[in-house]
Amino acid sequence: SGSEIAERLAHKLGYRLITGTDIEAKIVHYGFPQEKLPLFNEKRPLFWHFLSKERELYFNYLKLAILTYAEKDNCIFIGKGAWQILKDVPNHISFNFTATMEQRIHKVSKERNISVHHAGVSIIKADTKRKGYYKDYFKCDVNNPNNYTLTITTNENKINLLTDMLAAMIKNYETEELNLLGMKKIHELRINQKIINMLVIENKLPITDLNIKGEKRNLTLTGLAESSAQVERALDLIKLEYPDLNITSEI
């Protein structure tokens, strides 16, 4: 499976493996209620959650958690949309592991000791939830191979071979210059996310879909606000906390 390949690859390369459980623990550490995590666990949020502040809180903590892990060292993420959050990082590589429906049904039926029919229904439901999650949060098609560096149809009998091939590919791709560019980009993205969280979480500014574009010290805020006063408040808070940044607004 993809998770098994990720585990073996992390061990072979000496990278840190970051699972969905690790990311959720970081989100809870930031202050998100643990009992509400299942509502946002790689599935399409219910309509009232789609409009709620909890959804925005979860998403902003999710991005900060992934960027915080990525900034520390080379690592391999499993799930939670990390491949979308890190897509603009120069040394980021994403893999999508797939299998035939027949293989998946056989595996689920065996692992859960359920009928082939129930295994198929379970897989279809999980796929639907996962597709909705990425569509709503990241505005992307999780099944589109163009969204990944490489899409691989896995075979459980060739996991060792796949692991060796991917490890060689990554080592060949890595350069000191590219890694430095990657760390620089991750640092910029993390600072941007900290600014967003400072505005919408700590100071509770009612700005919807707040985002930051640009790079280095020249940044622009985007999003939706009910009044210009909220925008001015956001700019003032950023200038107070980060006086060296040049901030403009397209809110």
JSON list of C-alpha atoms in Angstrom, two decimals:
[
{"chain": "A", "resi": 1, "resn": "SER", "atom": "CA", "xyz": [0.00, 0.00, 0.00]},
{"chain": "A", "resi": 2, "resn": "GLY", "atom": "CA", "xyz": [0.99, 3.65, -0.30]},
{"chain": "A", "resi": 3, "resn": "SER", "atom": "CA", "xyz": [1.41, 3.96, 3.47]},
{"chain": "A", "resi": 4, "resn": "GLU", "atom": "CA", "xyz": [3.75, 0.99, 3.59]},
{"chain": "A", "resi": 5, "resn": "ILE", "atom": "CA", "xyz": [5.86, 2.38, 0.75]},
{"chain": "A", "resi": 6, "resn": "ALA", "atom": "CA", "xyz": [6.01, 5.76, 2.52]},
{"chain": "A", "resi": 7, "resn": "GLU", "atom": "CA", "xyz": [7.19, 4.10, 5.75]},
{"chain": "A", "resi": 8, "resn": "ARG", "atom": "CA", "xyz": [9.90, 2.11, 3.99]},
{"chain": "A", "resi": 9, "resn": "LEU", "atom": "CA", "xyz": [10.96, 5.11, 1.93]},
{"chain": "A", "resi": 10, "resn": "ALA", "atom": "CA", "xyz": [11.31, 7.31, 5.02]},
{"chain": "A", "resi": 11, "resn": "HIS", "atom": "CA", "xyz": [13.45, 4.65, 6.70]},
{"chain": "A", "resi": 12, "resn": "LYS", "atom": "CA", "xyz": [15.63, 4.16, 3.61]},
{"chain": "A", "resi": 13, "resn": "LEU", "atom": "CA", "xyz": [16.23, 7.89, 3.09]},
{"chain": "A", "resi": 14, "resn": "GLY", "atom": "CA", "xyz": [16.47, 8.82, 6.76]},
{"chain": "A", "resi": 15, "resn": "TYR", "atom": "CA", "xyz": [13.53, 11.22, 6.42]},
{"chain": "A", "resi": 16, "resn": "ARG", "atom": "CA", "xyz": [10.97, 11.83, 9.12]},
{"chain": "A", "resi": 17, "resn": "LEU", "atom": "CA", "xyz": [7.59, 10.21, 8.45]},
{"chain": "A", "resi": 18, "resn": "ILE", "atom": "CA", "xyz": [4.63, 12.51, 9.20]},
{"chain": "A", "resi": 19, "resn": "THR", "atom": "CA", "xyz": [1.30, 10.70, 9.42]},
{"chain": "A", "resi": 20, "resn": "GLY", "atom": "CA", "xyz": [-2.23, 12.04, 9.66]},
{"chain": "A", "resi": 21, "resn": "THR", "atom": "CA", "xyz": [-2.11, 11.27, 13.38]},
{"chain": "A", "resi": 22, "resn": "ASP", "atom": "CA", "xyz": [0.99, 13.47, 13.78]},
{"chain": "A", "resi": 23, "resn": "ILE", "atom": "CA", "xyz": [-0.70, 16.34, 11.96]},
{"chain": "A", "resi": 24, "resn": "GLU", "atom": "CA", "xyz": [-3.90, 16.02, 14.01]},
{"chain": "A", "resi": 25, "resn": "ALA", "atom": "CA", "xyz": [-1.86, 16.05, 17.24]},
{"chain": "A", "resi": 26, "resn": "LYS", "atom": "CA", "xyz": [-0.24, 19.32, 16.14]},
{"chain": "A", "resi": 27, "resn": "ILE", "atom": "CA", "xyz": [-3.64, 20.81, 15.25]},
{"chain": "A", "resi": 28, "resn": "VAL", "atom": "CA", "xyz": [-4.99, 19.93, 18.71]},
{"chain": "A", "resi": 29, "resn": "HIS", "atom": "CA", "xyz": [-1.81, 21.36, 20.27]},
{"chain": "A", "resi": 30, "resn": "TYR", "atom": "CA", "xyz": [-2.58, 24.67, 18.56]},
{"chain": "A", "resi": 31, "resn": "GLY", "atom": "CA", "xyz": [-6.01, 24.71, 20.19]},
{"chain": "A", "resi": 32, "resn": "PHE", "atom": "CA", "xyz": [-8.48, 22.92, 17.93]},
{"chain": "A", "resi": 33, "resn": "PRO", "atom": "CA", "xyz": [-11.00, 20.76, 19.87]},
{"chain": "A", "resi": 34, "resn": "GLN", "atom": "CA", "xyz": [-9.96, 17.12, 19.55]},
{"chain": "A", "resi": 35, "resn": "GLU", "atom": "CA", "xyz": [-13.54, 15.86, 19.71]},
{"chain": "A", "resi": 36, "resn": "LYS", "atom": "CA", "xyz": [-14.34, 17.81, 16.52]},
{"chain": "A", "resi": 37, "resn": "LEU", "atom": "CA", "xyz": [-11.49, 16.40, 14.44]},
{"chain": "A", "resi": 38, "resn": "PRO", "atom": "CA", "xyz": [-13.59, 13.51, 13.04]},
{"chain": "A", "resi": 39, "resn": "LEU", "atom": "CA", "xyz": [-15.85, 16.08, 11.35]},
{"chain": "A", "resi": 40, "resn": "PHE", "atom": "CA", "xyz": [-12.93, 17.19, 9.17]},
{"chain": "A", "resi": 41, "resn": "ASN", "atom": "CA", "xyz": [-11.02, 13.93, 8.71]},
{"chain": "A", "resi": 42, "resn": "GLU", "atom": "CA", "xyz": [-10.40, 13.86, 4.93]},
{"chain": "A", "resi": 43, "resn": "LYS", "atom": "CA", "xyz": [-14.06, 14.00, 4.08]},
{"chain": "A", "resi": 44, "resn": "ARG", "atom": "CA", "xyz": [-16.38, 16.64, 2.73]},
{"chain": "A", "resi": 45, "resn": "PRO", "atom": "CA", "xyz": [-17.64, 18.78, 5.62]},
{"chain": "A", "resi": 46, "resn": "LEU", "atom": "CA", "xyz": [-21.34, 18.94, 6.28]},
{"chain": "A", "resi": 47, "resn": "PHE", "atom": "CA", "xyz": [-23.07, 22.03, 4.93]},
{"chain": "A", "resi": 48, "resn": "TRP", "atom": "CA", "xyz": [-23.19, 23.87, 8.25]},
{"chain": "A", "resi": 49, "resn": "HIS", "atom": "CA", "xyz": [-19.53, 23.07, 8.84]},
{"chain": "A", "resi": 50, "resn": "PHE", "atom": "CA", "xyz": [-18.74, 24.34, 5.36]},
{"chain": "A", "resi": 51, "resn": "LEU", "atom": "CA", "xyz": [-19.96, 27.76, 6.48]},
{"chain": "A", "resi": 52, "resn": "SER", "atom": "CA", "xyz": [-18.69, 27.61, 10.05]},
{"chain": "A", "resi": 53, "resn": "LYS", "atom": "CA", "xyz": [-15.69, 29.23, 11.69]},
{"chain": "A", "resi": 54, "resn": "GLU", "atom": "CA", "xyz": [-14.61, 25.77, 12.83]},
{"chain": "A", "resi": 55, "resn": "ARG", "atom": "CA", "xyz": [-13.91, 24.79, 9.24]},
{"chain": "A", "resi": 56, "resn": "GLU", "atom": "CA", "xyz": [-11.71, 27.85, 8.72]},
{"chain": "A", "resi": 57, "resn": "LEU", "atom": "CA", "xyz": [-10.00, 27.29, 12.06]},
{"chain": "A", "resi": 58, "resn": "TYR", "atom": "CA", "xyz": [-9.25, 23.67, 11.19]},
{"chain": "A", "resi": 59, "resn": "PHE", "atom": "CA", "xyz": [-7.92, 24.57, 7.73]},
{"chain": "A", "resi": 60, "resn": "ASN", "atom": "CA", "xyz": [-5.60, 27.31, 8.99]},
{"chain": "A", "resi": 61, "resn": "TYR", "atom": "CA", "xyz": [-4.23, 25.10, 11.75]},
{"chain": "A", "resi": 62, "resn": "LEU", "atom": "CA", "xyz": [-3.79, 22.27, 9.24]},
{"chain": "A", "resi": 63, "resn": "LYS", "atom": "CA", "xyz": [-1.66, 24.42, 6.95]},
{"chain": "A", "resi": 64, "resn": "LEU", "atom": "CA", "xyz": [0.43, 25.76, 9.83]},
{"chain": "A", "resi": 65, "resn": "ALA", "atom": "CA", "xyz": [0.99, 22.23, 11.20]},
{"chain": "A", "resi": 66, "resn": "ILE", "atom": "CA", "xyz": [2.21, 20.87, 7.85]},
{"chain": "A", "resi": 67, "resn": "LEU", "atom": "CA", "xyz": [4.47, 23.87, 7.20]},
{"chain": "A", "resi": 68, "resn": "THR", "atom": "CA", "xyz": [5.92, 23.62, 10.72]},
{"chain": "A", "resi": 69, "resn": "TYR", "atom": "CA", "xyz": [6.84, 19.97, 10.20]},
{"chain": "A", "resi": 70, "resn": "ALA", "atom": "CA", "xyz": [8.24, 20.66, 6.72]},
{"chain": "A", "resi": 71, "resn": "GLU", "atom": "CA", "xyz": [10.42, 23.52, 7.95]},
{"chain": "A", "resi": 72, "resn": "LYS", "atom": "CA", "xyz": [12.30, 21.31, 10.40]},
{"chain": "A", "resi": 73, "resn": "ASP", "atom": "CA", "xyz": [13.83, 18.78, 8.02]},
{"chain": "A", "resi": 74, "resn": "ASN", "atom": "CA", "xyz": [13.27, 16.51, 5.04]},
{"chain": "A", "resi": 75, "resn": "CYS", "atom": "CA", "xyz": [10.11, 14.51, 5.62]},
{"chain": "A", "resi": 76, "resn": "ILE", "atom": "CA", "xyz": [7.47, 12.36, 3.99]},
{"chain": "A", "resi": 77, "resn": "PHE", "atom": "CA", "xyz": [3.80, 13.22, 4.54]},
{"chain": "A", "resi": 78, "resn": "ILE", "atom": "CA", "xyz": [0.92, 10.78, 4.30]},
{"chain": "A", "resi": 79, "resn": "GLY", "atom": "CA", "xyz": [-2.42, 12.40, 3.45]},
{"chain": "A", "resi": 80, "resn": "LYS", "atom": "CA", "xyz": [-4.15, 15.50, 4.85]},
{"chain": "A", "resi": 81, "resn": "GLY", "atom": "CA", "xyz": [-3.50, 17.49, 1.68]},
{"chain": "A", "resi": 82, "resn": "ALA", "atom": "CA", "xyz": [0.18, 18.12, 2.40]},
{"chain": "A", "resi": 83, "resn": "TRP", "atom": "CA", "xyz": [0.96, 17.71, -1.31]},
{"chain": "A", "resi": 84, "resn": "GLN", "atom": "CA", "xyz": [-1.33, 20.64, -2.09]},
{"chain": "A", "resi": 85, "resn": "ILE", "atom": "CA", "xyz": [-0.09, 22.87, 0.73]},
{"chain": "A", "resi": 86, "resn": "LEU", "atom": "CA", "xyz": [3.53, 22.29, -0.35]},
{"chain": "A", "resi": 87, "resn": "LYS", "atom": "CA", "xyz": [2.94, 22.26, -4.13]},
{"chain": "A", "resi": 88, "resn": "ASP", "atom": "CA", "xyz": [4.82, 25.54, -4.73]},
{"chain": "A", "resi": 89, "resn": "VAL", "atom": "CA", "xyz": [7.92, 24.43, -2.79]},
{"chain": "A", "resi": 90, "resn": "PRO", "atom": "CA", "xyz": [10.79, 23.90, -5.30]},
{"chain": "A", "resi": 91, "resn": "ASN", "atom": "CA", "xyz": [12.09, 20.61, -3.85]},
{"chain": "A", "resi": 92, "resn": "HIS", "atom": "CA", "xyz": [8.67, 19.11, -3.16]},
{"chain": "A", "resi": 93, "resn": "ILE", "atom": "CA", "xyz": [7.78, 15.82, -4.87]},
{"chain": "A", "resi": 94, "resn": "SER", "atom": "CA", "xyz": [4.34, 14.19, -4.69]},
{"chain": "A", "resi": 95, "resn": "PHE", "atom": "CA", "xyz": [3.39, 10.59, -5.39]},
{"chain": "A", "resi": 96, "resn": "ASN", "atom": "CA", "xyz": [-0.09, 9.19, -5.89]},
{"chain": "A", "resi": 97, "resn": "PHE", "atom": "CA", "xyz": [-0.34, 5.45, -5.26]},
{"chain": "A", "resi": 98, "resn": "THR", "atom": "CA", "xyz": [-3.30, 3.66, -6.79]},
{"chain": "A", "resi": 99, "resn": "ALA", "atom": "CA", "xyz": [-4.49, 0.07, -7.18]},
{"chain": "A", "resi": 100, "resn": "THR", "atom": "CA", "xyz": [-7.19, -1.64, -9.19]},
{"chain": "A", "resi": 101, "resn": "MET", "atom": "CA", "xyz": [-10.63, -1.83, -7.59]},
{"chain": "A", "resi": 102, "resn": "GLU", "atom": "CA", "xyz": [-10.32, -5.61, -7.58]},
{"chain": "A", "resi": 103, "resn": "GLN", "atom": "CA", "xyz": [-7.08, -5.44, -5.58]},
{"chain": "A", "resi": 104, "resn": "ARG", "atom": "CA", "xyz": [-8.53, -2.92, -3.15]},
{"chain": "A", "resi": 105, "resn": "ILE", "atom": "CA", "xyz": [-11.70, -4.92, -2.56]},
{"chain": "A", "resi": 106, "resn": "HIS", "atom": "CA", "xyz": [-9.71, -8.10, -1.94]},
{"chain": "A", "resi": 107, "resn": "LYS", "atom": "CA", "xyz": [-7.43, -6.35, 0.55]},
{"chain": "A", "resi": 108, "resn": "VAL", "atom": "CA", "xyz": [-10.23, -4.61, 2.49]},
{"chain": "A", "resi": 109, "resn": "SER", "atom": "CA", "xyz": [-12.33, -7.79, 2.56]},
{"chain": "A", "resi": 110, "resn": "LYS", "atom": "CA", "xyz": [-9.42, -9.75, 3.97]},
{"chain": "A", "resi": 111, "resn": "GLU", "atom": "CA", "xyz": [-8.25, -7.11, 6.48]},
{"chain": "A", "resi": 112, "resn": "ARG", "atom": "CA", "xyz": [-11.73, -6.39, 7.88]},
{"chain": "A", "resi": 113, "resn": "ASN", "atom": "CA", "xyz": [-13.10, -9.91, 7.48]},
{"chain": "A", "resi": 114, "resn": "ILE", "atom": "CA", "xyz": [-16.13, -8.65, 5.55]},
{"chain": "A", "resi": 115, "resn": "SER", "atom": "CA", "xyz": [-17.82, -9.70, 2.33]},
{"chain": "A", "resi": 116, "resn": "VAL", "atom": "CA", "xyz": [-16.62, -8.56, -1.06]},
{"chain": "A", "resi": 117, "resn": "HIS", "atom": "CA", "xyz": [-19.84, -6.56, -1.48]},
{"chain": "A", "resi": 118, "resn": "HIS", "atom": "CA", "xyz": [-19.44, -4.67, 1.80]},
{"chain": "A", "resi": 119, "resn": "ALA", "atom": "CA", "xyz": [-15.77, -4.06, 1.05]},
{"chain": "A", "resi": 120, "resn": "GLY", "atom": "CA", "xyz": [-16.71, -2.50, -2.31]},
{"chain": "A", "resi": 121, "resn": "VAL", "atom": "CA", "xyz": [-19.35, -0.27, -0.73]},
{"chain": "A", "resi": 122, "resn": "SER", "atom": "CA", "xyz": [-16.88, 0.83, 1.96]},
{"chain": "A", "resi": 123, "resn": "ILE", "atom": "CA", "xyz": [-14.25, 1.76, -0.63]},
{"chain": "A", "resi": 124, "resn": "ILE", "atom": "CA", "xyz": [-16.71, 3.76, -2.75]},
{"chain": "A", "resi": 125, "resn": "LYS", "atom": "CA", "xyz": [-17.88, 5.72, 0.32]},
{"chain": "A", "resi": 126, "resn": "ALA", "atom": "CA", "xyz": [-14.30, 6.45, 1.39]},
{"chain": "A", "resi": 127, "resn": "ASP", "atom": "CA", "xyz": [-13.34, 7.57, -2.13]},
{"chain": "A", "resi": 128, "resn": "THR", "atom": "CA", "xyz": [-16.36, 9.90, -2.29]},
{"chain": "A", "resi": 129, "resn": "LYS", "atom": "CA", "xyz": [-15.49, 11.50, 1.05]},
{"chain": "A", "resi": 130, "resn": "ARG", "atom": "CA", "xyz": [-11.85, 11.93, 0.06]},
{"chain": "A", "resi": 131, "resn": "LYS", "atom": "CA", "xyz": [-12.74, 13.48, -3.28]},
{"chain": "A", "resi": 132, "resn": "GLY", "atom": "CA", "xyz": [-15.12, 15.93, -1.57]},
{"chain": "A", "resi": 133, "resn": "TYR", "atom": "CA", "xyz": [-12.48, 16.87, 0.99]},
{"chain": "A", "resi": 134, "resn": "TYR", "atom": "CA", "xyz": [-9.96, 17.93, -1.65]},
{"chain": "A", "resi": 135, "resn": "LYS", "atom": "CA", "xyz": [-12.56, 19.65, -3.79]},
{"chain": "A", "resi": 136, "resn": "ASP", "atom": "CA", "xyz": [-13.88, 21.76, -0.90]},
{"chain": "A", "resi": 137, "resn": "TYR", "atom": "CA", "xyz": [-10.58, 22.61, 0.81]},
{"chain": "A", "resi": 138, "resn": "PHE", "atom": "CA", "xyz": [-8.11, 22.71, -2.07]},
{"chain": "A", "resi": 139, "resn": "LYS", "atom": "CA", "xyz": [-10.33, 23.20, -5.14]},
{"chain": "A", "resi": 140, "resn": "CYS", "atom": "CA", "xyz": [-8.63, 20.29, -6.89]},
{"chain": "A", "resi": 141, "resn": "ASP", "atom": "CA", "xyz": [-9.41, 16.83, -8.23]},
{"chain": "A", "resi": 142, "resn": "VAL", "atom": "CA", "xyz": [-7.56, 14.34, -6.04]},
{"chain": "A", "resi": 143, "resn": "ASN", "atom": "CA", "xyz": [-7.77, 11.74, -8.83]},
{"chain": "A", "resi": 144, "resn": "ASN", "atom": "CA", "xyz": [-6.19, 13.91, -11.53]},
{"chain": "A", "resi": 145, "resn": "PRO", "atom": "CA", "xyz": [-2.69, 12.51, -12.22]},
{"chain": "A", "resi": 146, "resn": "ASN", "atom": "CA", "xyz": [-1.55, 15.94, -13.45]},
{"chain": "A", "resi": 147, "resn": "ASN", "atom": "CA", "xyz": [-1.67, 17.12, -9.81]},
{"chain": "A", "resi": 148, "resn": "TYR", "atom": "CA", "xyz": [1.22, 14.81, -8.85]},
{"chain": "A", "resi": 149, "resn": "THR", "atom": "CA", "xyz": [4.85, 14.41, -9.78]},
{"chain": "A", "resi": 150, "resn": "LEU", "atom": "CA", "xyz": [4.19, 10.75, -10.40]},
{"chain": "A", "resi": 151, "resn": "THR", "atom": "CA", "xyz": [1.18, 8.41, -10.22]},
{"chain": "A", "resi": 152, "resn": "ILE", "atom": "CA", "xyz": [1.98, 4.76, -9.56]},
{"chain": "A", "resi": 153, "resn": "THR", "atom": "CA", "xyz": [-0.20, 1.67, -9.69]},
{"chain": "A", "resi": 154, "resn": "THR", "atom": "CA", "xyz": [1.06, -0.38, -6.78]},
{"chain": "A", "resi": 155, "resn": "ASN", "atom": "CA", "xyz": [1.55, -4.12, -6.55]},
{"chain": "A", "resi": 156, "resn": "GLU", "atom": "CA", "xyz": [1.98, -5.60, -3.08]},
{"chain": "A", "resi": 157, "resn": "ASN", "atom": "CA", "xyz": [4.48, -8.10, -4.45]},
{"chain": "A", "resi": 158, "resn": "LYS", "atom": "CA", "xyz": [6.77, -5.32, -5.68]},
{"chain": "A", "resi": 159, "resn": "ILE", "atom": "CA", "xyz": [6.82, -2.90, -2.74]},
{"chain": "A", "resi": 160, "resn": "ASN", "atom": "CA", "xyz": [10.56, -3.37, -2.16]},
{"chain": "A", "resi": 161, "resn": "LEU", "atom": "CA", "xyz": [11.28, -2.68, -5.83]},
{"chain": "A", "resi": 162, "resn": "LEU", "atom": "CA", "xyz": [9.09, 0.43, -5.84]},
{"chain": "A", "resi": 163, "resn": "THR", "atom": "CA", "xyz": [10.74, 1.71, -2.66]},
{"chain": "A", "resi": 164, "resn": "ASP", "atom": "CA", "xyz": [14.23, 1.30, -4.15]},
{"chain": "A", "resi": 165, "resn": "MET", "atom": "CA", "xyz": [13.17, 3.02, -7.38]},
{"chain": "A", "resi": 166, "resn": "LEU", "atom": "CA", "xyz": [11.61, 6.00, -5.61]},
{"chain": "A", "resi": 167, "resn": "ALA", "atom": "CA", "xyz": [14.56, 6.37, -3.21]},
{"chain": "A", "resi": 168, "resn": "ALA", "atom": "CA", "xyz": [16.96, 6.48, -6.17]},
{"chain": "A", "resi": 169, "resn": "MET", "atom": "CA", "xyz": [14.74, 9.01, -7.93]},
{"chain": "A", "resi": 170, "resn": "ILE", "atom": "CA", "xyz": [14.61, 11.31, -4.90]},
{"chain": "A", "resi": 171, "resn": "LYS", "atom": "CA", "xyz": [18.37, 11.12, -4.27]},
{"chain": "A", "resi": 172, "resn": "ASN", "atom": "CA", "xyz": [19.03, 11.94, -7.91]},
{"chain": "A", "resi": 173, "resn": "TYR", "atom": "CA", "xyz": [16.60, 14.87, -7.75]},
{"chain": "A", "resi": 174, "resn": "GLU", "atom": "CA", "xyz": [18.07, 16.38, -4.60]},
{"chain": "A", "resi": 175, "resn": "THR", "atom": "CA", "xyz": [20.68, 19.13, -4.80]},
{"chain": "A", "resi": 176, "resn": "GLU", "atom": "CA", "xyz": [21.96, 21.46, -2.12]},
{"chain": "A", "resi": 177, "resn": "GLU", "atom": "CA", "xyz": [20.79, 24.49, -4.10]},
{"chain": "A", "resi": 178, "resn": "LEU", "atom": "CA", "xyz": [17.29, 23.09, -4.60]},
{"chain": "A", "resi": 179, "resn": "ASN", "atom": "CA", "xyz": [16.98, 22.16, -0.93]},
{"chain": "A", "resi": 180, "resn": "LEU", "atom": "CA", "xyz": [17.98, 25.67, 0.12]},
{"chain": "A", "resi": 181, "resn": "LEU", "atom": "CA", "xyz": [15.36, 27.15, -2.21]},
{"chain": "A", "resi": 182, "resn": "GLY", "atom": "CA", "xyz": [12.80, 24.75, -0.77]},
{"chain": "A", "resi": 183, "resn": "MET", "atom": "CA", "xyz": [13.55, 25.65, 2.84]},
{"chain": "A", "resi": 184, "resn": "LYS", "atom": "CA", "xyz": [13.40, 29.35, 1.96]},
{"chain": "A", "resi": 185, "resn": "LYS", "atom": "CA", "xyz": [9.98, 28.92, 0.35]},
{"chain": "A", "resi": 186, "resn": "ILE", "atom": "CA", "xyz": [8.64, 26.87, 3.28]},
{"chain": "A", "resi": 187, "resn": "HIS", "atom": "CA", "xyz": [9.82, 29.55, 5.70]},
{"chain": "A", "resi": 188, "resn": "GLU", "atom": "CA", "xyz": [8.00, 32.23, 3.68]},
{"chain": "A", "resi": 189, "resn": "LEU", "atom": "CA", "xyz": [4.80, 30.16, 3.55]},
{"chain": "A", "resi": 190, "resn": "ARG", "atom": "CA", "xyz": [4.93, 29.50, 7.29]},
{"chain": "A", "resi": 191, "resn": "ILE", "atom": "CA", "xyz": [5.36, 33.21, 8.09]},
{"chain": "A", "resi": 192, "resn": "ASN", "atom": "CA", "xyz": [2.41, 34.00, 5.80]},
{"chain": "A", "resi": 193, "resn": "GLN", "atom": "CA", "xyz": [0.29, 31.40, 7.55]},
{"chain": "A", "resi": 194, "resn": "LYS", "atom": "CA", "xyz": [1.28, 32.73, 10.98]},
{"chain": "A", "resi": 195, "resn": "ILE", "atom": "CA", "xyz": [0.12, 36.17, 9.84]},
{"chain": "A", "resi": 196, "resn": "ILE", "atom": "CA", "xyz": [-3.21, 34.74, 8.68]},
{"chain": "A", "resi": 197, "resn": "ASN", "atom": "CA", "xyz": [-3.72, 32.88, 11.95]},
{"chain": "A", "resi": 198, "resn": "MET", "atom": "CA", "xyz": [-2.78, 36.00, 13.92]},
{"chain": "A", "resi": 199, "resn": "LEU", "atom": "CA", "xyz": [-5.49, 37.96, 12.14]},
{"chain": "A", "resi": 200, "resn": "VAL", "atom": "CA", "xyz": [-8.40, 35.52, 11.93]},
{"chain": "A", "resi": 201, "resn": "ILE", "atom": "CA", "xyz": [-7.76, 33.35, 15.02]},
{"chain": "A", "resi": 202, "resn": "GLU", "atom": "CA", "xyz": [-5.98, 35.47, 17.60]},
{"chain": "A", "resi": 203, "resn": "ASN", "atom": "CA", "xyz": [-7.65, 38.78, 16.70]},
{"chain": "A", "resi": 204, "resn": "LYS", "atom": "CA", "xyz": [-10.87, 37.24, 15.33]},
{"chain": "A", "resi": 205, "resn": "LEU", "atom": "CA", "xyz": [-11.09, 39.50, 12.29]},
{"chain": "A", "resi": 206, "resn": "PRO", "atom": "CA", "xyz": [-14.12, 38.40, 10.21]},
{"chain": "A", "resi": 207, "resn": "ILE", "atom": "CA", "xyz": [-12.24, 38.14, 6.92]},
{"chain": "A", "resi": 208, "resn": "THR", "atom": "CA", "xyz": [-13.33, 35.11, 4.87]},
{"chain": "A", "resi": 209, "resn": "ASP", "atom": "CA", "xyz": [-10.87, 33.06, 2.80]},
{"chain": "A", "resi": 210, "resn": "LEU", "atom": "CA", "xyz": [-7.98, 35.25, 3.90]},
{"chain": "A", "resi": 211, "resn": "ASN", "atom": "CA", "xyz": [-4.84, 34.45, 1.96]},
{"chain": "A", "resi": 212, "resn": "ILE", "atom": "CA", "xyz": [-1.46, 36.03, 1.25]},
{"chain": "A", "resi": 213, "resn": "LYS", "atom": "CA", "xyz": [0.27, 36.13, -2.11]},
{"chain": "A", "resi": 214, "resn": "GLY", "atom": "CA", "xyz": [3.66, 37.47, -3.11]},
{"chain": "A", "resi": 215, "resn": "GLU", "atom": "CA", "xyz": [7.09, 36.63, -1.82]},
{"chain": "A", "resi": 216, "resn": "LYS", "atom": "CA", "xyz": [9.94, 37.93, 0.30]},
{"chain": "A", "resi": 217, "resn": "ARG", "atom": "CA", "xyz": [8.88, 41.23, 1.90]},
{"chain": "A", "resi": 218, "resn": "ASN", "atom": "CA", "xyz": [6.25, 42.28, -0.66]},
{"chain": "A", "resi": 219, "resn": "LEU", "atom": "CA", "xyz": [2.95, 40.66, 0.22]},
{"chain": "A", "resi": 220, "resn": "THR", "atom": "CA", "xyz": [-0.70, 41.20, -0.72]},
{"chain": "A", "resi": 221, "resn": "LEU", "atom": "CA", "xyz": [-3.76, 40.19, 1.28]},
{"chain": "A", "resi": 222, "resn": "THR", "atom": "CA", "xyz": [-6.74, 38.63, -0.51]},
{"chain": "A", "resi": 223, "resn": "GLY", "atom": "CA", "xyz": [-10.13, 37.57, 0.80]},
{"chain": "A", "resi": 224, "resn": "LEU", "atom": "CA", "xyz": [-13.57, 38.96, 1.63]},
{"chain": "A", "resi": 225, "resn": "ALA", "atom": "CA", "xyz": [-14.41, 41.48, 4.36]},
{"chain": "A", "resi": 226, "resn": "GLU", "atom": "CA", "xyz": [-17.62, 43.27, 5.32]},
{"chain": "A", "resi": 227, "resn": "SER", "atom": "CA", "xyz": [-15.99, 46.69, 5.69]},
{"chain": "A", "resi": 228, "resn": "SER", "atom": "CA", "xyz": [-12.85, 48.64, 4.87]},
{"chain": "A", "resi": 229, "resn": "ALA", "atom": "CA", "xyz": [-12.32, 49.14, 8.62]},
{"chain": "A", "resi": 230, "resn": "GLN", "atom": "CA", "xyz": [-11.60, 45.43, 8.99]},
{"chain": "A", "resi": 231, "resn": "VAL", "atom": "CA", "xyz": [-9.03, 45.64, 6.22]},
{"chain": "A", "resi": 232, "resn": "GLU", "atom": "CA", "xyz": [-7.35, 48.65, 7.80]},
{"chain": "A", "resi": 233, "resn": "ARG", "atom": "CA", "xyz": [-7.28, 46.83, 11.14]},
{"chain": "A", "resi": 234, "resn": "ALA", "atom": "CA", "xyz": [-5.60, 43.85, 9.49]},
{"chain": "A", "resi": 235, "resn": "LEU", "atom": "CA", "xyz": [-2.95, 46.04, 7.85]},
{"chain": "A", "resi": 236, "resn": "ASP", "atom": "CA", "xyz": [-2.27, 47.86, 11.13]},
{"chain": "A", "resi": 237, "resn": "LEU", "atom": "CA", "xyz": [-1.85, 44.58, 13.03]},
{"chain": "A", "resi": 238, "resn": "ILE", "atom": "CA", "xyz": [0.59, 43.23, 10.47]},
{"chain": "A", "resi": 239, "resn": "LYS", "atom": "CA", "xyz": [2.66, 46.43, 10.43]},
{"chain": "A", "resi": 240, "resn": "LEU", "atom": "CA", "xyz": [2.81, 46.34, 14.22]},
{"chain": "A", "resi": 241, "resn": "GLU", "atom": "CA", "xyz": [3.93, 42.69, 14.34]},
{"chain": "A", "resi": 242, "resn": "TYR", "atom": "CA", "xyz": [6.03, 42.65, 11.15]},
{"chain": "A", "resi": 243, "resn": "PRO", "atom": "CA", "xyz": [7.27, 46.22, 10.52]},
{"chain": "A", "resi": 244, "resn": "ASP", "atom": "CA", "xyz": [9.73, 45.14, 7.82]},
{"chain": "A", "resi": 245, "resn": "LEU", "atom": "CA", "xyz": [7.05, 43.77, 5.50]},
{"chain": "A", "resi": 246, "resn": "ASN", "atom": "CA", "xyz": [5.48, 45.76, 2.67]},
{"chain": "A", "resi": 247, "resn": "ILE", "atom": "CA", "xyz": [1.77, 44.82, 2.83]},
{"chain": "A", "resi": 248, "resn": "THR", "atom": "CA", "xyz": [-0.95, 45.82, 0.40]},
{"chain": "A", "resi": 249, "resn": "SER", "atom": "CA", "xyz": [-4.55, 44.64, 0.14]},
{"chain": "A", "resi": 250, "resn": "GLU", "atom": "CA", "xyz": [-6.80, 43.27, -2.58]},
{"chain": "A", "resi": 251, "resn": "ILE", "atom": "CA", "xyz": [-9.49, 42.30, -0.06]}
]
